[in-house]
Every structure is written in C-alpha cells, then in structure tokens.
Coordinates of C-alpha atoms in Angstrom, one line a residue:
X1 CA 73.4 6.1 -45.2
X2 CA 72.4 7.0 -41.6
X3 CA 70.6 9.9 -40.1
X4 CA 73.8 12.0 -39.8
X5 CA 74.3 11.9 -43.6
X6 CA 70.7 13.0 -44.5
X7 CA 70.5 16.7 -45.2
X8 CA 68.7 18.7 -42.4
X9 CA 66.0 19.8 -44.9
X10 CA 65.3 16.2 -45.9
X11 CA 65.2 15.1 -42.3
X12 CA 62.6 17.8 -41.6
X13 CA 60.5 16.6 -44.6
X14 CA 60.6 13.0 -43.3
X15 CA 59.3 14.2 -39.9
X16 CA 56.6 16.2 -41.5
X17 CA 55.5 13.2 -43.6
X18 CA 55.4 11.1 -40.4
X19 CA 53.3 13.6 -38.6
X20 CA 50.8 13.8 -41.5
X21 CA 50.1 10.0 -41.3
X22 CA 47.5 9.0 -38.7
X23 CA 48.7 7.2 -35.6
X24 CA 47.7 3.6 -35.1
X25 CA 46.0 1.2 -37.5
X26 CA 45.1 2.6 -41.0
X27 CA 41.3 2.8 -41.5
X28 CA 39.8 0.4 -44.0
X29 CA 37.4 2.4 -46.3
X30 CA 35.0 -0.6 -46.4
X31 CA 35.0 -0.9 -42.7
X32 CA 34.4 2.8 -42.3
X33 CA 31.4 2.5 -44.7
X34 CA 30.1 -0.4 -42.6
X35 CA 30.3 1.8 -39.4
X36 CA 28.7 4.8 -41.1
X37 CA 25.7 2.8 -42.4
X38 CA 25.2 1.1 -39.1
X39 CA 25.3 4.3 -37.0
X40 CA 23.1 6.2 -39.5
X41 CA 22.2 9.6 -38.2
X42 CA 22.9 8.7 -34.5
X43 CA 25.1 11.1 -32.6
X44 CA 28.9 10.4 -32.6
X45 CA 29.3 11.9 -29.1
X46 CA 31.9 10.0 -26.9
X47 CA 29.5 8.8 -24.2
X48 CA 27.7 6.7 -26.8
X49 CA 30.8 4.6 -27.5
X50 CA 29.4 1.5 -25.7
X51 CA 26.1 1.8 -27.4
X52 CA 27.9 1.9 -30.8
X53 CA 30.1 -1.0 -29.9
X54 CA 26.9 -3.0 -29.2
X55 CA 25.6 -2.2 -32.6
X56 CA 28.7 -3.6 -34.2
X57 CA 28.7 -6.7 -32.0
X58 CA 25.0 -7.3 -32.7
X59 CA 25.5 -6.9 -36.5
X60 CA 28.7 -8.8 -37.0
X61 CA 28.8 -11.1 -34.0
X62 CA 32.2 -9.8 -32.9
X63 CA 34.3 -6.7 -32.9
X64 CA 37.1 -6.8 -35.6
X65 CA 40.2 -4.7 -35.4
X66 CA 39.2 -3.0 -38.7
X67 CA 35.8 -2.0 -37.4
X68 CA 37.2 -0.7 -34.1
X69 CA 39.6 1.5 -36.0
X70 CA 36.8 2.7 -38.2
X71 CA 34.6 3.5 -35.2
X72 CA 37.4 5.4 -33.6
X73 CA 37.8 7.5 -36.8
X74 CA 34.1 8.1 -37.0
X75 CA 33.7 9.2 -33.4
X76 CA 36.9 11.2 -33.3
X77 CA 38.5 9.0 -30.6
X78 CA 41.9 7.5 -30.3
X79 CA 42.0 3.9 -31.3
X80 CA 43.4 3.0 -27.8
X81 CA 40.3 4.6 -26.2
X82 CA 38.0 2.4 -28.3
X83 CA 40.1 -0.7 -27.8
X84 CA 40.4 -0.5 -24.0
X85 CA 36.7 0.0 -23.6
X86 CA 35.8 -2.9 -26.0
X87 CA 38.2 -5.3 -24.2
X88 CA 37.0 -4.3 -20.7
X89 CA 33.5 -5.7 -21.0
X90 CA 32.7 -9.4 -21.1
X91 CA 30.0 -9.3 -23.7
X92 CA 32.2 -7.8 -26.4
X93 CA 34.2 -10.3 -28.5
X94 CA 37.2 -8.5 -29.8
X95 CA 39.0 -10.4 -32.6
X96 CA 42.5 -9.5 -33.4
X97 CA 43.7 -9.5 -37.0
X98 CA 44.4 -13.0 -38.2
X99 CA 42.4 -14.6 -35.3
X100 CA 39.3 -16.7 -36.0
X101 CA 36.0 -15.0 -35.0
X102 CA 33.8 -16.9 -32.5
X103 CA 30.9 -19.0 -33.6
X104 CA 27.8 -17.2 -34.7
X105 CA 25.8 -18.4 -31.7
X106 CA 27.0 -18.4 -28.1
X107 CA 25.3 -20.3 -25.3
X108 CA 26.0 -18.9 -21.8
X109 CA 25.6 -21.3 -18.9
X110 CA 25.3 -19.4 -15.6
X111 CA 27.8 -20.8 -13.1
X112 CA 26.7 -18.7 -10.2
X113 CA 26.1 -20.4 -6.9
X114 CA 22.4 -21.1 -7.3
X115 CA 22.9 -22.4 -10.8
X116 CA 25.9 -24.5 -9.8
X117 CA 23.8 -26.1 -7.0
X118 CA 21.1 -26.9 -9.6
X119 CA 23.4 -28.7 -12.1
X120 CA 25.2 -26.0 -14.2
X121 CA 28.5 -28.0 -14.2
X122 CA 26.7 -31.0 -15.8
X123 CA 25.3 -28.6 -18.5
X124 CA 28.8 -27.1 -19.2
X125 CA 30.2 -30.6 -19.6
X126 CA 27.5 -32.0 -21.8
X127 CA 26.3 -29.1 -24.0
X128 CA 29.5 -28.7 -26.1
X129 CA 29.2 -32.4 -27.3
X130 CA 25.4 -32.1 -27.9
X131 CA 25.5 -28.8 -29.7
X132 CA 28.6 -29.3 -31.8
X133 CA 31.5 -27.1 -32.8
X134 CA 29.2 -24.5 -34.6
X135 CA 27.9 -23.3 -31.2
X136 CA 30.1 -21.8 -28.6
X137 CA 29.3 -22.9 -25.0
X138 CA 30.8 -20.8 -22.2
X139 CA 30.4 -20.4 -18.5
X140 CA 29.0 -17.0 -17.5
X141 CA 28.7 -15.2 -14.2
X142 CA 25.3 -14.7 -12.7
X143 CA 22.7 -13.7 -15.3
X144 CA 20.0 -12.6 -12.8
X145 CA 17.7 -15.6 -13.0
X146 CA 18.7 -17.5 -9.8
X147 CA 15.1 -18.5 -9.1
X148 CA 15.1 -20.3 -12.5
X149 CA 18.3 -22.3 -11.9
X150 CA 20.0 -23.6 -13.8
X151 CA 19.7 -20.6 -16.1
X152 CA 21.1 -20.5 -19.7
X153 CA 21.1 -17.8 -22.3
X154 CA 20.9 -18.9 -25.9
X155 CA 22.2 -15.8 -27.6
X156 CA 20.3 -13.1 -25.7
X157 CA 17.3 -15.3 -24.9
X158 CA 17.1 -16.9 -21.4
X159 CA 16.0 -20.5 -20.7
X160 CA 14.6 -21.2 -17.2
X161 CA 15.5 -24.4 -15.4
X162 CA 17.5 -25.4 -18.4
X163 CA 18.1 -29.0 -19.5
X164 CA 20.3 -30.2 -22.3
X165 CA 17.2 -31.0 -24.4
X166 CA 15.6 -27.6 -23.8
X167 CA 18.8 -25.8 -24.8
X168 CA 19.2 -28.1 -27.9
X169 CA 15.6 -27.4 -28.9
X170 CA 16.1 -23.6 -28.5
X171 CA 19.3 -23.6 -30.6
X172 CA 17.6 -25.5 -33.4
X173 CA 14.5 -23.3 -33.3
X174 CA 16.7 -20.2 -33.6
X175 CA 14.8 -18.1 -31.1
X176 CA 13.2 -18.3 -27.6
X177 CA 10.1 -16.5 -26.5
X178 CA 10.2 -15.0 -23.0
X179 CA 6.9 -13.3 -22.1
X180 CA 6.4 -12.6 -18.4
X181 CA 2.9 -13.0 -17.2
X182 CA 0.9 -10.1 -15.9
X183 CA 2.7 -7.3 -17.7
X184 CA 1.2 -3.9 -17.2
X185 CA 1.7 -1.6 -20.3
X186 CA 1.3 2.2 -20.4
X187 CA -2.4 2.2 -21.3
X188 CA -3.3 -0.3 -18.5
X189 CA -1.2 1.6 -16.0
X190 CA -2.9 4.9 -16.9
X191 CA -6.3 3.4 -16.7
X192 CA -5.6 2.4 -13.1
X193 CA -4.6 5.9 -12.1
X194 CA -1.0 5.7 -13.2
X195 CA 0.9 9.0 -13.5
X196 CA -1.8 11.0 -11.7
X197 CA 0.5 11.5 -8.7
X198 CA 3.3 12.7 -10.9
X199 CA 0.9 15.1 -12.7
X200 CA -0.3 16.4 -9.3
X201 CA 3.3 17.0 -8.1
X202 CA 4.1 19.0 -11.3
X203 CA 0.8 20.9 -11.1
X204 CA 1.7 22.1 -7.6
X205 CA -0.8 20.0 -5.7
X206 CA 2.0 18.6 -3.6
X207 CA 5.0 20.5 -2.3
X208 CA 8.6 19.2 -2.4
X209 CA 9.1 19.4 1.3
X210 CA 6.0 17.3 2.0
X211 CA 7.1 14.6 -0.5
X212 CA 10.6 14.4 0.9
X213 CA 9.2 14.3 4.5
X214 CA 7.0 11.4 3.6
X215 CA 10.0 9.5 2.3
X216 CA 11.9 10.2 5.4
X217 CA 9.0 9.1 7.6
X218 CA 8.7 5.9 5.7
X219 CA 12.3 4.9 6.4
X220 CA 12.8 4.0 2.8
X221 CA 16.5 3.3 2.1
X222 CA 18.5 2.5 -1.0
X223 CA 17.6 -1.0 -2.0
X224 CA 20.6 -1.7 -4.2
X225 CA 22.7 -2.7 -1.2
X226 CA 24.2 0.5 0.4
X227 CA 21.0 1.3 2.3
X228 CA 21.4 5.1 2.3
X229 CA 18.2 6.9 3.3
X230 CA 16.3 7.9 0.2
X231 CA 14.8 11.2 1.5
X232 CA 18.1 12.4 2.8
X233 CA 19.7 11.7 -0.5
X234 CA 17.1 13.8 -2.3
X235 CA 17.8 16.7 0.1
X236 CA 21.6 16.5 -0.5
X237 CA 21.4 16.5 -4.2
X238 CA 18.7 19.1 -4.3
X239 CA 21.0 21.5 -2.4
X240 CA 23.7 21.2 -5.1
X241 CA 24.0 23.6 -8.0
X242 CA 22.0 23.0 -11.2
X243 CA 22.0 21.4 -13.6
X244 CA 21.5 18.1 -11.8
X245 CA 21.3 14.7 -13.3
X246 CA 19.9 11.3 -12.3
X247 CA 21.5 7.9 -12.8
X248 CA 19.3 4.8 -12.2
X249 CA 21.1 1.4 -11.5
X250 CA 19.4 -1.7 -13.0
X251 CA 22.7 -3.5 -13.4
X252 CA 21.8 -6.0 -10.6
X253 CA 24.8 -8.2 -11.0
X254 CA 25.1 -9.5 -7.4
X255 CA 24.8 -13.3 -7.6
X256 CA 21.5 -14.3 -6.0
X257 CA 19.7 -11.0 -7.0
X258 CA 16.9 -10.8 -9.4
X259 CA 14.1 -8.7 -7.7
X260 CA 14.6 -5.6 -10.0
X261 CA 14.1 -7.8 -13.1
X262 CA 11.0 -9.4 -11.8
X263 CA 9.4 -6.0 -10.9
X264 CA 10.5 -4.4 -14.2
X265 CA 9.1 -7.3 -16.2
X266 CA 5.7 -6.8 -14.6
X267 CA 5.2 -3.2 -13.7
X268 CA 7.7 -0.8 -15.4
X269 CA 5.6 2.3 -15.2
X270 CA 5.4 2.2 -11.4
X271 CA 9.2 2.5 -11.4
X272 CA 9.1 5.2 -14.1
X273 CA 6.6 7.3 -12.3
X274 CA 8.6 7.1 -9.1
X275 CA 11.7 8.2 -11.1
X276 CA 9.8 11.2 -12.6
X277 CA 8.6 12.2 -9.1
X278 CA 12.2 12.1 -7.8
X279 CA 13.3 14.1 -10.8
X280 CA 10.6 16.8 -10.1
X281 CA 11.5 16.9 -6.4
X282 CA 15.2 17.2 -6.8
X283 CA 15.1 19.4 -10.0
X284 CA 16.7 16.9 -12.4
X285 CA 17.5 18.0 -15.9
X286 CA 18.1 14.6 -17.5
X287 CA 17.8 10.9 -16.5
X288 CA 20.1 8.0 -17.5
X289 CA 18.8 4.4 -16.9
X290 CA 21.6 1.8 -16.9
X291 CA 20.2 -1.7 -17.6
X292 CA 22.4 -4.8 -17.6
X293 CA 22.9 -6.4 -20.9
X294 CA 21.6 -9.8 -19.7
X295 CA 18.1 -8.4 -19.5
X296 CA 17.6 -8.3 -23.2
X297 CA 13.8 -8.8 -23.0
X298 CA 13.5 -6.1 -20.4
X299 CA 15.4 -3.7 -22.6
X300 CA 13.2 -4.2 -25.7
X301 CA 10.1 -3.8 -23.5
X302 CA 11.5 -0.7 -21.7
X303 CA 12.5 1.0 -25.0
X304 CA 9.0 0.4 -26.4
X305 CA 7.2 1.7 -23.3
X306 CA 9.5 4.8 -23.0
X307 CA 8.7 5.6 -26.7
X308 CA 5.0 5.5 -25.9
X309 CA 5.6 7.8 -22.9
X310 CA 7.6 10.3 -25.0
X311 CA 4.7 10.4 -27.5
X312 CA 2.2 11.0 -24.7
X313 CA 4.1 12.6 -21.8
X314 CA 2.2 12.7 -18.5
X315 CA 3.1 16.4 -18.1
X316 CA 4.9 19.2 -20.0
X317 CA 8.6 19.4 -19.7
X318 CA 9.1 15.7 -18.8
X319 CA 12.9 15.2 -18.4
X320 CA 14.6 13.3 -21.2
X321 CA 15.1 9.7 -20.3
X322 CA 18.2 7.9 -21.8
X323 CA 18.4 4.1 -21.7
X324 CA 21.9 2.9 -21.6
X325 CA 23.0 -0.7 -22.1
X326 CA 25.5 -2.5 -19.9
X327 CA 28.0 -4.9 -21.5
X328 CA 28.6 -7.6 -18.8
X329 CA 30.5 -6.1 -15.9
X330 CA 29.5 -6.7 -12.3
X331 CA 31.6 -3.8 -11.1
X332 CA 29.2 -1.4 -12.9
X333 CA 26.7 -2.0 -10.1
X334 CA 29.0 0.3 -8.0
X335 CA 27.6 3.8 -8.5
X336 CA 30.7 5.6 -9.8
X337 CA 31.7 2.7 -12.1
X338 CA 28.2 2.8 -13.5
X339 CA 28.6 6.5 -14.2
X340 CA 31.9 5.9 -15.9
X341 CA 30.2 3.3 -18.1
X342 CA 27.3 5.6 -18.9
X343 CA 30.0 8.1 -20.1
X344 CA 31.3 5.5 -22.5
X345 CA 34.3 4.5 -20.5
X346 CA 35.6 1.4 -18.7
X347 CA 33.6 0.8 -15.6
X348 CA 36.1 1.6 -13.0
X349 CA 35.2 3.0 -9.6
X350 CA 36.2 6.6 -8.8
X351 CA 38.2 7.7 -5.8
X352 CA 36.1 9.6 -3.3
X353 CA 35.6 12.4 -2.4
X354 CA 34.1 14.0 -4.4
X355 CA 31.0 12.0 -4.1
X356 CA 28.5 11.3 -6.9
X357 CA 26.0 13.7 -5.3
X358 CA 28.5 16.5 -5.8
X359 CA 30.4 15.5 -8.9
X360 CA 28.8 12.7 -10.7
X361 CA 27.6 12.1 -14.3
X362 CA 29.4 14.4 -16.8
X363 CA 30.7 16.3 -13.8
X364 CA 27.3 17.3 -12.5
X365 CA 25.6 16.6 -9.1
X366 CA 23.9 13.3 -9.6
X367 CA 21.0 11.5 -7.8
X368 CA 21.9 7.9 -8.1
X369 CA 19.2 5.3 -7.2
X370 CA 18.5 1.6 -7.5
X371 CA 15.5 0.5 -9.4
X372 CA 13.5 -0.8 -6.5
X373 CA 14.0 2.3 -4.3
X374 CA 12.1 4.3 -7.0
X375 CA 9.6 1.5 -7.5
X376 CA 8.2 2.2 -4.0
X377 CA 7.9 6.0 -4.2
X378 CA 4.4 6.2 -5.6
X379 CA 2.9 3.8 -3.1
X380 CA 4.6 5.4 -0.2
X381 CA 3.4 8.9 -1.2
X382 CA -0.2 7.6 -1.8
X383 CA -0.5 5.6 1.4
X384 CA 1.8 7.7 3.6
X385 CA 5.2 7.1 5.1
X386 CA 3.7 5.5 8.2
X387 CA 2.1 2.8 6.0
X388 CA 5.5 1.6 4.8
X389 CA 7.1 1.8 8.2
X390 CA 4.2 0.0 9.9
X391 CA 5.5 -3.3 8.4
X392 CA 8.3 -5.2 10.1
X393 CA 9.2 -7.8 12.6
X394 CA 11.5 -8.2 15.5
X395 CA 11.8 -4.4 16.0
X396 CA 12.5 -3.6 12.4
X397 CA 10.5 -1.3 10.1
X398 CA 9.5 -1.5 6.4
X399 CA 9.1 -4.1 3.7
X400 CA 11.9 -5.9 1.9
X401 CA 11.9 -7.7 -1.4
X402 CA 14.0 -10.8 -0.9
X403 CA 15.4 -12.6 -3.9
X404 CA 15.3 -16.2 -2.6
X405 CA 17.1 -19.1 -4.4
X406 CA 18.7 -22.4 -3.6
X407 CA 17.3 -25.4 -1.8
X408 CA 13.7 -24.2 -1.2
X409 CA 10.5 -25.4 -2.7
X410 CA 9.3 -22.1 -4.0
X411 CA 12.2 -19.7 -4.9
X412 CA 11.4 -16.2 -6.2
X413 CA 10.9 -12.6 -5.1
X414 CA 9.3 -12.6 -1.6
X415 CA 7.9 -9.3 -0.3
X416 CA 8.2 -9.7 3.4
X417 CA 8.5 -7.6 6.6
X418 CA 11.9 -6.2 7.3
X419 CA 13.5 -8.1 10.1
X420 CA 12.0 -11.5 9.2
X421 CA 14.4 -14.3 10.0
X422 CA 15.6 -16.8 7.5
X423 CA 13.7 -19.6 9.2
X424 CA 10.4 -17.6 9.0
X425 CA 11.2 -16.7 5.4
X426 CA 11.7 -20.3 4.3
X427 CA 8.7 -21.6 6.2
X428 CA 6.1 -18.9 5.5
X429 CA 7.1 -17.6 2.0
X430 CA 9.1 -20.4 0.3
X431 CA 7.1 -23.5 1.1
X432 CA 9.9 -25.0 3.2
X433 CA 13.0 -26.8 2.2
X434 CA 13.1 -29.2 -0.8
X435 CA 11.9 -32.7 0.2
X436 CA 14.5 -34.8 1.8
X437 CA 16.9 -31.8 2.5
X438 CA 17.7 -30.1 5.7
X439 CA 18.5 -26.5 6.2
X440 CA 22.3 -26.1 6.6
X441 CA 23.3 -22.5 6.0
X442 CA 22.5 -19.3 4.0
X443 CA 23.9 -16.3 2.3
X444 CA 21.9 -13.4 3.6
X445 CA 23.1 -10.8 1.1
X446 CA 24.3 -12.5 -2.1
X447 CA 27.9 -13.5 -2.9
X448 CA 29.4 -10.6 -0.9
X449 CA 27.1 -10.8 2.1
X450 CA 28.9 -13.7 3.9
X451 CA 27.7 -17.1 4.9
X452 CA 25.9 -18.1 8.1
X453 CA 25.0 -21.6 9.5
X454 CA 21.5 -22.7 10.2
X455 CA 22.2 -22.4 13.9
X456 CA 22.2 -18.7 13.3
X457 CA 18.8 -18.7 11.5
X458 CA 17.0 -16.4 14.0
X459 CA 18.9 -13.2 13.2
X460 CA 16.5 -10.5 11.8
X461 CA 17.2 -9.9 8.2
X462 CA 17.6 -6.1 7.6
X463 CA 20.1 -3.3 7.3
X464 CA 22.5 -3.1 10.3
X465 CA 21.4 -6.4 11.9
X466 CA 24.0 -8.6 10.3
X467 CA 27.2 -6.6 10.6
X468 CA 28.0 -7.8 14.1
X469 CA 28.3 -11.3 12.6
X470 CA 30.6 -10.2 9.7
X471 CA 27.7 -10.2 7.2
X472 CA 25.3 -7.8 5.6
X473 CA 21.9 -7.9 3.8
X474 CA 23.0 -5.9 0.7
X475 CA 20.3 -6.2 -1.9
X476 CA 18.5 -8.9 0.1
X477 CA 19.7 -11.8 -2.1
X478 CA 19.2 -14.9 0.0
X479 CA 20.7 -18.2 -1.1
X480 CA 19.7 -21.2 1.0
X481 CA 22.0 -24.1 1.4
X482 CA 21.0 -27.7 2.5
X483 CA 22.9 -30.6 3.9
X484 CA 23.8 -31.5 0.3
X485 CA 26.0 -28.4 0.1
X486 CA 29.1 -27.2 1.9
X487 CA 30.0 -23.6 2.9
X488 CA 33.5 -24.3 1.6
X489 CA 32.2 -24.9 -2.0
X490 CA 29.9 -21.9 -1.7
X491 CA 32.9 -19.8 -0.8
X492 CA 35.0 -21.2 -3.7
X493 CA 32.2 -20.4 -6.1
X494 CA 31.9 -16.8 -4.9
X495 CA 35.6 -16.2 -4.9
X496 CA 35.9 -17.3 -8.5
X497 CA 33.2 -14.8 -9.3
X498 CA 35.0 -12.0 -7.6
X499 CA 38.3 -12.9 -9.3
X500 CA 36.5 -12.8 -12.7
X501 CA 34.7 -9.6 -12.0
X502 CA 37.4 -7.4 -10.4
X503 CA 38.0 -4.4 -12.7
X504 CA 41.7 -4.7 -12.1
X505 CA 42.2 -1.0 -11.1
X506 CA 43.6 -1.5 -7.6
X507 CA 46.2 -4.1 -6.6
X508 CA 44.5 -5.3 -3.4
X509 CA 41.4 -6.4 -5.2
X510 CA 43.0 -7.5 -8.5
X511 CA 45.7 -9.7 -6.9
X512 CA 43.8 -10.4 -3.7
X513 CA 40.8 -12.0 -5.3
X514 CA 43.0 -14.2 -7.5
X515 CA 45.3 -15.2 -4.6
X516 CA 42.3 -15.9 -2.3
X517 CA 40.6 -18.0 -4.9
X518 CA 43.8 -20.1 -5.4
X519 CA 44.3 -20.5 -1.6
X520 CA 40.8 -21.7 -0.8
X521 CA 40.8 -24.1 -3.8
X522 CA 43.4 -26.1 -1.9
X523 CA 42.3 -29.0 0.3
X524 CA 44.0 -27.4 3.3
X525 CA 43.6 -23.6 3.8
X526 CA 46.5 -21.4 4.9
X527 CA 44.5 -19.5 7.6
X528 CA 47.2 -17.0 8.5
X529 CA 47.8 -16.0 5.0
X530 CA 44.0 -15.7 4.3
X531 CA 43.6 -13.5 7.4
X532 CA 46.4 -11.2 6.2
X533 CA 44.9 -11.1 2.7
X534 CA 41.5 -10.3 4.2
X535 CA 42.9 -7.3 6.1
X536 CA 44.7 -5.9 3.1
X537 CA 41.7 -6.2 0.8
X538 CA 39.3 -4.6 3.3
X539 CA 41.6 -1.8 4.2
X540 CA 43.1 -0.9 0.8
X541 CA 40.6 -1.8 -2.0
X542 CA 39.0 1.2 -3.7
X543 CA 35.5 0.0 -3.7
X544 CA 33.1 -2.5 -2.2
X545 CA 34.0 -5.4 -4.4
X546 CA 37.4 -5.9 -2.9
X547 CA 36.3 -4.8 0.5
X548 CA 33.6 -7.4 0.7
X549 CA 35.2 -10.2 -1.3
X550 CA 36.8 -11.8 1.8
X551 CA 33.4 -12.2 3.5
X552 CA 32.6 -15.7 2.2
X553 CA 35.9 -17.4 3.2
X554 CA 36.1 -15.4 6.5
X555 CA 32.6 -16.7 7.3
X556 CA 33.7 -20.3 6.6
X557 CA 36.7 -19.9 8.9
X558 CA 34.5 -18.4 11.6
X559 CA 31.3 -20.5 11.4
X560 CA 32.1 -23.6 9.5
X561 CA 35.5 -24.7 10.9
X562 CA 34.3 -28.3 11.0
X563 CA 34.4 -28.4 7.2
X564 CA 38.0 -27.3 7.1
X565 CA 39.0 -30.3 9.3
X566 CA 37.7 -32.9 7.0

C-alpha cells in the first residue's frame, strides 16, 4: 500500500498524529525530574540558558543528550537552541547518546604564550602518564594567570607555577585553596570610607555634569582594549531613551592579560562603587556583570560580597546587579558577543550599526565597560581629573595597569605612567630580565597587539603610539621575550589561539585563522599568500578578532625577517 491508496481521511489523521508528537528527541521523564530539581524555583527565562547549563555541567560533570532535551522542554526552547549554545562554549562537555562521558576530573594546562615559554608543553606530555586514565588532561587557552606561568587548573581550582608534583598532589587532595592576600571585604571597605561617594552622588551632593566633566578632564579611556573615552561614552548612553542597561566585561581572555583578576581579588568594592556611580550618572535600570568562567574563586567571592551589599545597600533604589558566568569563549570579550552571551545565546559579534550604546542588551541602550575603567572612577572623582592626567611620561597622560609576563624577574600587574617604554618598565618595575637572558622582543598588547624587537624598545606604551608600527597596546598585556625565544614561535602560538577561538561566524576569520596557522607552521613561509590573507582578514572580518589576528605574523615578516631565513 502506498500513499495514493490510503483514504484521504486516514491520511489527514496520520498528519494530525504527526503534528501532535513533539519535534526532536523525546523527553526522558527521569531527566526532566533531574532538571526540575536542579533548577528549583529559579526562573526559566531564556537568557538564563547558559547559567542553567552550568548547573547541569557542575552537577553531572557533562551535558547528556537526555538532559539537554529535558532542559529545552523545561525552558520552553527548541532543542536545537539549547544544543547550539551548549556546543559553542569550550567549558561545556556535550556527550552524544552512546558516547562515553569524560572523566570526572579535568586538568587544564594553559598553553598560552607565557605558559608555553615556562614549560607547559612538558606538563602536557608528562601529566597524562603521572595522573593516569581516570583524569583528563587537556590543553587550554589562556586562563588569565600569565604571571604565574605555567598555570594549571585542577577542576576549577588554579595552581600557580605548576609542576607535575604540585598537580599530582592537588589531584590526590581533591581540592586546592586559593586565597589572595590583602582582600578587602565590604565591612573593611565601608570602614575606610567606601560607598560614601556613591551615597553623596545619589543624595544630590554631586551633579551629573560635574562628575562626567571630571572623567573627561582625567582622560580616562576604556581599559579593555578599545580605549574609547569614558566620559564621552557616559554622555552618549545618557542621551538615549530609557530604560538603559549596563554590561560590565570581566571576560579578560586576551593572552597575557590578568590585571582585572588581580584588582578584583583584592578590592572588589572599589569596582562596584565605580559601577554604581556610573549607573547613577547615566540613569541605568539594571547591571549585568559578565565574569569569565576561569575565575572560579573570584565568582564565589563576588557572589558573596554582592549578597552582603544587597542586604545592606549603600542607598535606596540601588540598581539590581546580575552576575553572569562565561563558559570559555575568548570572543565574548568583544562587547556585542558578550551581550549575546548574557542573553543566553552563542557569543557571536553583531553587525554594526546599530551600536551597543543604541541597541544593546535586550534591545536597550547599553553602557558597556571594562572592569578596570570602573575601578578608577572613585579615585578620579575624589582626587580630581587633573590628578589622573598628571601622571605620564614622554608626552602621554594618565596611569596604566600593565599585565607583565614572560622573561622578567618580577612579573605581575605594574601600575605605571602612561607612555613608559618597555625598557623602563622592565628595569624599574620588573626587576630586570631573568638572569642570563637578554631582552629580545615583546608583545605590547597581548596576542593580538603584534610583536616588536628589542631595538624598538623606546616607543611610549599607550593608546595611539603603537599603531604606526602595526601594533597596539590593547589591554596593556606585555609579554617579554628573551634570546631563548623566537618571534616565529610566538606568532605560531598566537595563531593557534586565534584559530581555536574564532567563533566561526564569518568566513575571513574562520578560514583565515586556520589557513594562516597552517602556513606559518611550515619551515618556509609563503609571504605573498600570507600578505593576501592578512588583507582579506583585516578588511572583511566582522570583529576585532579576525581583524587583528594577522598582527603577529605580519610583525614577524616586518621586524624579524632574519628568523625566516634560518
């Protein structure tokens, strides 16, 4: 019997029965009960999808197909929506039906440039043998602890300057304590005058125009990499129609960058107060803080401190602060990709215009800021814009927090005058080069900021000073190379990173990073093809990842040609 011989009425009944059945995988009642118990009375709104995926991953160690289907049912989403988000982020382990789940414990060895220079490859080779088959050992992109290289995460707990013995001990112990020294909690912060400025602003003792003018006078710019003037950004968003929202970027995924983590670990309320002052000045209805998943200890601390603040708000009507958890995606450091992630979607950059200030989070005008920009607000307003701008060298103004890693005696966050040179930074703030090593080159702005030779070590480090040389300062992540390193290997490391972290949305970046990585892995580089590739990626990529990805190998061709002849 075929379709033609089935009576029309029967065919209609078959179609009706097909429509009545849900599309996609059938939901397992037991899995649905797991999801419901895990979520409890938490909202099922769509923008919480990533938060709920984390709950499943934390509870079961992976994301099974049955639990993803159940979560989709519980949240009223299509299974494809849930699956595409779960598979986009590196920290979610999606296990297909019939596949074996990963080991209960994962050890992530950072293979970023600073950690590779400090011996990460040796750890990756030896740890699987030492830890055995019950522990999964994988390479991970930069985990934001470059000053502690080589850095390893056992589960969600970091190990600084890791050795095989230290990792083995941590795995056997089952936990690792990470307690930063000098932490300032809410009570301590308030006792030292914290939140008095925010209270004075809300009480009308300061006017919005005066506050914004002080920021403009200071010259404070966005310290996440773009460098847009903070005061001007406040004016732009304030002029948009209410309700307005704020999104705060603490994703900090640029290899070589860790300054936000260091400040957050020590003095979180200075940042929070700056954030609340910005919210008051711009008229913000709600705040969303996006924190990278690698900063597990920071997240627990920040959740606890925000809970204390909600119990004792510094002023009536404090905006609601939502803490959102990243899931391992460098691209979410781009402002529009971060907003997509906060909304519970894949972190893919948006086409612009419209800009985030006009149409941002949930379609509303959004003030987007990096953590450190807000961290400076209180001090600038207390001491005056002229205080901040009075610092600087070589004709530049302001202070910069340099994340310094690599071949120096004293790596770490160095608060130094804007415009300081790399030679001055190494000698005055980092204790000089490691014994027996000679300064050879440096990355002035992390993986995407290009590579310069030591002979160009007298360029002022600041916004707008490095562009003539095909480089930029970005978030001021400085990686120092010595005569034990090569710019070629540094470029290969960074290109592997960009290939891994491309979101895949646009062809120039998706295919370009893969092609460039393969080309520069060869002993002889095809310079003409690389030049063409660089032009296409810069001109046609949607966002800064693809546009800046050629910087490392272009720098090698321009400044380290002698290495290509060996």
